[in-house]
Amino acid sequence: MNERDSEIMLQLLEQQGYLLCADLDSADAVIVNTCSIRGKAEQKAYSFIGSLRRLKKKKPHLIIAVAGCVAQQEGAKMKARMPHVDIIVGPQAIYQLPDFFRQAADATAVIATSQHKDFTIPPFLPDIGHGLPHKRFVTIMQGCNNYCTYCIVPYTRGREVSRRPEDILAEVRHLVDGGVREITLLGQNVNSYGNDHPAGGQTSFPELLRQVAAVPGLVRLRFTTSNPKDLSPALMACFQDLDNLCHHFHLPVQSGSNAVLKKMNRKYTVESYMDKVRGLRRACADISLTTDIIVGFPGETEADFLATMDLLEEVRYDSAFSFKYSSRPPAASCNLAETVSEEEKAQRLALFQKRQNEISLERHQEYVGTTLPVMIEGESKTGQGQWSGRSSHNLIVNFHSPRTYRPGELENVTITEGCLHSLRAELSQGDK
Ligand code: SAH
Ligand code: SF4
């Protein structure tokens, strides 16, 4: 979501005559788009913002803006701690950035972090000039109402706000008309899209998916991310019915222990989660499942952690993002006493990652011998004729071909090797 917000900010400033530049030293303006999901991300942001002080001294006209969740959360506190920052802009206010830049050029500091109950995401048509030309993100909603006890998102990104379906469809059509072939719909919890009527109208997420999938010329459709509690049979059915919906589902489980899930306020159990995994696999036999895990949540016992390890064996994810618990005030769990030491957290994380890596490798080896369409991303840096693309499962596939491809073209390849983070392949018979 931050990447998408960065693209929006860039486009708005380009319309004001700014150009993207390659290095900090030649910049007249710097925007630091921050994440505060874990303490470490926030510390990194602060140390980078601090390091800009030197640049501002050399170049007093430099405009420094901080965006994203750290900006939202810190507001005036950030200005007090880092007086060289000119603009502090929360996620709801990025659309006003050009105005803020004009004010900052007149030496007026801007702090735009108030959240509005009736905020709506403005209609916005992206320009197609940057990044890989064939794939794009489209935000369908902002914020989150779930209040998982460890999570800061509902405080920094605010309450759920869905975009109007007609704005989303207009954006998708505009992108596809401009040559984009793959769209990823974005939201903190896409499954609750439209629950905050009237912006979402009566359109549910599965209905929206069907409408977007029907846009002529759209070759691949993805979405991220989903809280498992809201994964409905109607969404599973989309995997049966929609040819261009990719065979990948990111389904963050966070823990394999019901006691921990309850303390996290996740509102599902391991049993109901497994029912959904089975339902998805019934709807789409080769669906690739990935997840997020937190180790060391307050009160997580050795037995709770082992339950997470058992779940790994049961689901066999293609890959997982895993994190050490990080206390994030004002998220509710910051009031729980931390019972797992940093050392234990590190040990649990290492055990988890070691086993998940083995499973990822085994899963990737299971693809050997299958023929898959790969959407080309580009020629690999390593050498002539080496191409790289992605399967519908979102796996990176590398292969050799004497042909030249444009990003977004499809090629059929046969998988010859499964590696930890990618697959190797050769051109399928008939394409050689
Ligand atoms: N909306 C998504 C998650 C978005 S945040 C969902 O409901 O699953 C991305 C991931 O960051 C989460 O899935 C979680 O694993 C991790 N995370 C969030 N808060 C955290 C915290 N306080 N400590 C460690 N990891 C955290
Ligand atoms: Fe955070 Fe939970 Fe919302 Fe995901 S669903 S963003 S983890 S509060």
GROMACS .gro file of C-alpha atoms in nm, residues 156-341:
model
  186
  156THR     CA    1  -0.251   0.493   1.167
  157ARG     CA    2  -0.460   0.421   0.856
  158GLY     CA    3  -0.792   0.486   1.025
  159ARG     CA    4  -1.130   0.320   0.983
  160GLU     CA    5  -1.213   0.119   0.672
  161VAL     CA    6  -1.299   0.331   0.370
  162SER     CA    7  -1.390   0.159   0.044
  163ARG     CA    8  -1.352   0.325  -0.293
  164ARG     CA    9  -1.656   0.347  -0.516
  165PRO     CA   10  -1.672   0.046  -0.752
  166GLU     CA   11  -1.711   0.279  -1.051
  167ASP     CA   12  -1.386   0.462  -0.960
  168ILE     CA   13  -1.203   0.129  -0.925
  169LEU     CA   14  -1.336   0.004  -1.258
  170ALA     CA   15  -1.251   0.333  -1.430
  171GLU     CA   16  -0.894   0.306  -1.297
  172VAL     CA   17  -0.861  -0.057  -1.407
  173ARG     CA   18  -1.000   0.017  -1.757
  174HIS     CA   19  -0.767   0.315  -1.792
  175LEU     CA   20  -0.466   0.098  -1.697
  176VAL     CA   21  -0.564  -0.193  -1.921
  177ASP     CA   22  -0.631   0.044  -2.214
  178GLY     CA   23  -0.278   0.176  -2.154
  179GLY     CA   24  -0.125  -0.170  -2.191
  180VAL     CA   25  -0.133  -0.304  -1.833
  181ARG     CA   26  -0.203  -0.679  -1.825
  182GLU     CA   27  -0.193  -0.764  -1.454
  183ILE     CA   28  -0.374  -0.582  -1.172
  184THR     CA   29  -0.338  -0.639  -0.797
  185LEU     CA   30  -0.626  -0.505  -0.590
  186LEU     CA   31  -0.502  -0.367  -0.259
  187GLY     CA   32  -0.649  -0.325   0.086
  188GLN     CA   33  -0.563  -0.413   0.448
  189ASN     CA   34  -0.855  -0.653   0.450
  190VAL     CA   35  -1.002  -0.672   0.100
  191ASN     CA   36  -1.271  -0.917   0.214
  192SER     CA   37  -1.454  -0.646   0.404
  193TYR     CA   38  -1.466  -0.428   0.093
  194GLY     CA   39  -1.800  -0.245   0.073
  195ASN     CA   40  -1.901  -0.306   0.436
  196ASP     CA   41  -1.868   0.067   0.499
  197HIS     CA   42  -2.161   0.173   0.278
  198PRO     CA   43  -2.235   0.393   0.096
  199ALA     CA   44  -1.895   0.436  -0.077
  200GLY     CA   45  -1.876   0.068  -0.164
  201GLY     CA   46  -2.249   0.067  -0.252
  202GLN     CA   47  -2.392  -0.280  -0.223
  203THR     CA   48  -2.095  -0.436  -0.401
  204SER     CA   49  -1.916  -0.709  -0.202
  205PHE     CA   50  -1.554  -0.806  -0.263
  206PRO     CA   51  -1.639  -1.122  -0.465
  207GLU     CA   52  -1.877  -0.910  -0.677
  208LEU     CA   53  -1.609  -0.648  -0.730
  209LEU     CA   54  -1.361  -0.921  -0.829
  210ARG     CA   55  -1.605  -1.049  -1.090
  211GLN     CA   56  -1.656  -0.699  -1.231
  212VAL     CA   57  -1.282  -0.628  -1.249
  213ALA     CA   58  -1.207  -0.973  -1.396
  214ALA     CA   59  -1.452  -0.895  -1.678
  215VAL     CA   60  -1.258  -0.586  -1.796
  216PRO     CA   61  -1.162  -0.675  -2.154
  217GLY     CA   62  -0.787  -0.722  -2.198
  218LEU     CA   63  -0.708  -0.796  -1.832
  219VAL     CA   64  -0.492  -1.109  -1.837
  220ARG     CA   65  -0.416  -1.157  -1.467
  221LEU     CA   66  -0.594  -1.044  -1.152
  222ARG     CA   67  -0.455  -1.066  -0.798
  223PHE     CA   68  -0.548  -0.919  -0.459
  224THR     CA   69  -0.393  -0.874  -0.120
  225THR     CA   70  -0.451  -0.906   0.175
  226SER     CA   71  -0.726  -1.095   0.356
  227ASN     CA   72  -0.815  -1.168   0.716
  228PRO     CA   73  -0.913  -1.539   0.716
  229LYS     CA   74  -1.221  -1.469   0.932
  230ASP     CA   75  -1.389  -1.303   0.631
  231LEU     CA   76  -1.295  -1.553   0.359
  232SER     CA   77  -1.639  -1.649   0.224
  233PRO     CA   78  -1.762  -1.935   0.003
  234ALA     CA   79  -1.852  -1.662  -0.253
  235LEU     CA   80  -1.483  -1.565  -0.271
  236MET     CA   81  -1.374  -1.930  -0.302
  237ALA     CA   82  -1.619  -1.969  -0.593
  238CYS     CA   83  -1.439  -1.688  -0.779
  239PHE     CA   84  -1.137  -1.921  -0.811
  240GLN     CA   85  -1.358  -2.175  -0.986
  241ASP     CA   86  -1.526  -1.927  -1.217
  242LEU     CA   87  -1.274  -1.658  -1.313
  243ASP     CA   88  -1.010  -1.768  -1.564
  244ASN     CA   89  -0.788  -1.464  -1.510
  245LEU     CA   90  -0.789  -1.480  -1.128
  246CYS     CA   91  -0.439  -1.598  -1.032
  247HIS     CA   92  -0.388  -1.917  -0.834
  248HIS     CA   93  -0.241  -1.756  -0.524
  249PHE     CA   94  -0.393  -1.664  -0.189
  250HIS     CA   95  -0.207  -1.480   0.086
  251LEU     CA   96  -0.387  -1.591   0.401
  252PRO     CA   97  -0.210  -1.460   0.712
  253VAL     CA   98  -0.264  -1.702   1.002
  254GLN     CA   99  -0.036  -1.532   1.263
  255SER     CA  100  -0.036  -1.833   1.501
  256GLY     CA  101  -0.127  -2.202   1.508
  257SER     CA  102  -0.252  -2.183   1.869
  258ASN     CA  103  -0.617  -2.108   1.945
  259ALA     CA  104  -0.520  -1.953   2.279
  260VAL     CA  105  -0.286  -1.705   2.106
  261LEU     CA  106  -0.533  -1.635   1.824
  262LYS     CA  107  -0.790  -1.545   2.086
  263LYS     CA  108  -0.550  -1.306   2.262
  264MET     CA  109  -0.471  -1.157   1.922
  265ASN     CA  110  -0.846  -1.098   1.859
  266ARG     CA  111  -0.822  -1.273   1.521
  267LYS     CA  112  -1.180  -1.412   1.544
  268TYR     CA  113  -1.103  -1.752   1.388
  269THR     CA  114  -0.970  -2.082   1.520
  270VAL     CA  115  -0.711  -2.318   1.374
  271GLU     CA  116  -1.000  -2.552   1.286
  272SER     CA  117  -1.203  -2.290   1.100
  273TYR     CA  118  -0.883  -2.171   0.926
  274MET     CA  119  -0.809  -2.525   0.808
  275ASP     CA  120  -1.169  -2.559   0.679
  276LYS     CA  121  -1.104  -2.251   0.465
  277VAL     CA  122  -0.771  -2.388   0.340
  278ARG     CA  123  -0.948  -2.710   0.235
  279GLY     CA  124  -1.230  -2.508   0.073
  280LEU     CA  125  -0.979  -2.305  -0.129
  281ARG     CA  126  -0.798  -2.620  -0.242
  282ARG     CA  127  -1.129  -2.776  -0.345
  283ALA     CA  128  -1.209  -2.465  -0.552
  284CYS     CA  129  -0.859  -2.448  -0.704
  285ALA     CA  130  -0.646  -2.761  -0.666
  286ASP     CA  131  -0.308  -2.599  -0.741
  287ILE     CA  132  -0.365  -2.277  -0.544
  288SER     CA  133  -0.047  -2.148  -0.384
  289LEU     CA  134  -0.093  -2.044  -0.022
  290THR     CA  135   0.134  -1.801   0.159
  291THR     CA  136   0.103  -1.656   0.508
  292ASP     CA  137   0.228  -1.422   0.782
  293ILE     CA  138   0.334  -1.546   1.127
  294ILE     CA  139   0.422  -1.366   1.449
  295VAL     CA  140   0.639  -1.545   1.707
  296GLY     CA  141   0.668  -1.441   2.069
  297PHE     CA  142   0.328  -1.277   2.119
  298PRO     CA  143   0.285  -1.202   2.495
  299GLY     CA  144   0.197  -1.527   2.672
  300GLU     CA  145   0.302  -1.753   2.379
  301THR     CA  146   0.423  -2.075   2.544
  302GLU     CA  147   0.655  -2.335   2.395
  303ALA     CA  148   0.343  -2.548   2.331
  304ASP     CA  149   0.173  -2.258   2.149
  305PHE     CA  150   0.479  -2.216   1.931
  306LEU     CA  151   0.490  -2.590   1.855
  307ALA     CA  152   0.125  -2.566   1.749
  308THR     CA  153   0.234  -2.308   1.491
  309MET     CA  154   0.503  -2.549   1.371
  310ASP     CA  155   0.237  -2.824   1.343
  311LEU     CA  156   0.019  -2.596   1.134
  312LEU     CA  157   0.310  -2.548   0.893
  313GLU     CA  158   0.319  -2.923   0.833
  314GLU     CA  159  -0.056  -2.934   0.784
  315VAL     CA  160  -0.091  -2.647   0.538
  316ARG     CA  161   0.249  -2.662   0.364
  317TYR     CA  162   0.264  -2.300   0.253
  318ASP     CA  163   0.464  -2.206  -0.056
  319SER     CA  164   0.626  -1.933   0.152
  320ALA     CA  165   0.572  -1.727   0.466
  321PHE     CA  166   0.665  -1.388   0.606
  322SER     CA  167   0.758  -1.430   0.971
  323PHE     CA  168   0.818  -1.169   1.237
  324LYS     CA  169   0.919  -1.134   1.600
  325TYR     CA  170   0.639  -0.974   1.800
  326SER     CA  171   0.693  -0.603   1.841
  327SER     CA  172   0.493  -0.398   2.092
  328ARG     CA  173   0.318  -0.110   1.910
  329PRO     CA  174   0.142   0.136   2.137
  330PRO     CA  175  -0.147   0.222   2.133
  331ALA     CA  176  -0.235  -0.127   1.997
  332ALA     CA  177  -0.403  -0.318   2.285
  333SER     CA  178  -0.133  -0.585   2.333
  334CYS     CA  179   0.112  -0.318   2.450
  335ASN     CA  180  -0.063  -0.352   2.788
  336LEU     CA  181   0.021  -0.724   2.809
  337ALA     CA  182   0.342  -0.820   2.986
  338GLU     CA  183   0.598  -0.955   2.737
  339THR     CA  184   0.676  -1.311   2.845
  340VAL     CA  185   0.905  -1.423   2.561
  341SER     CA  186   1.262  -1.290   2.575
   0.00000   0.00000   0.00000
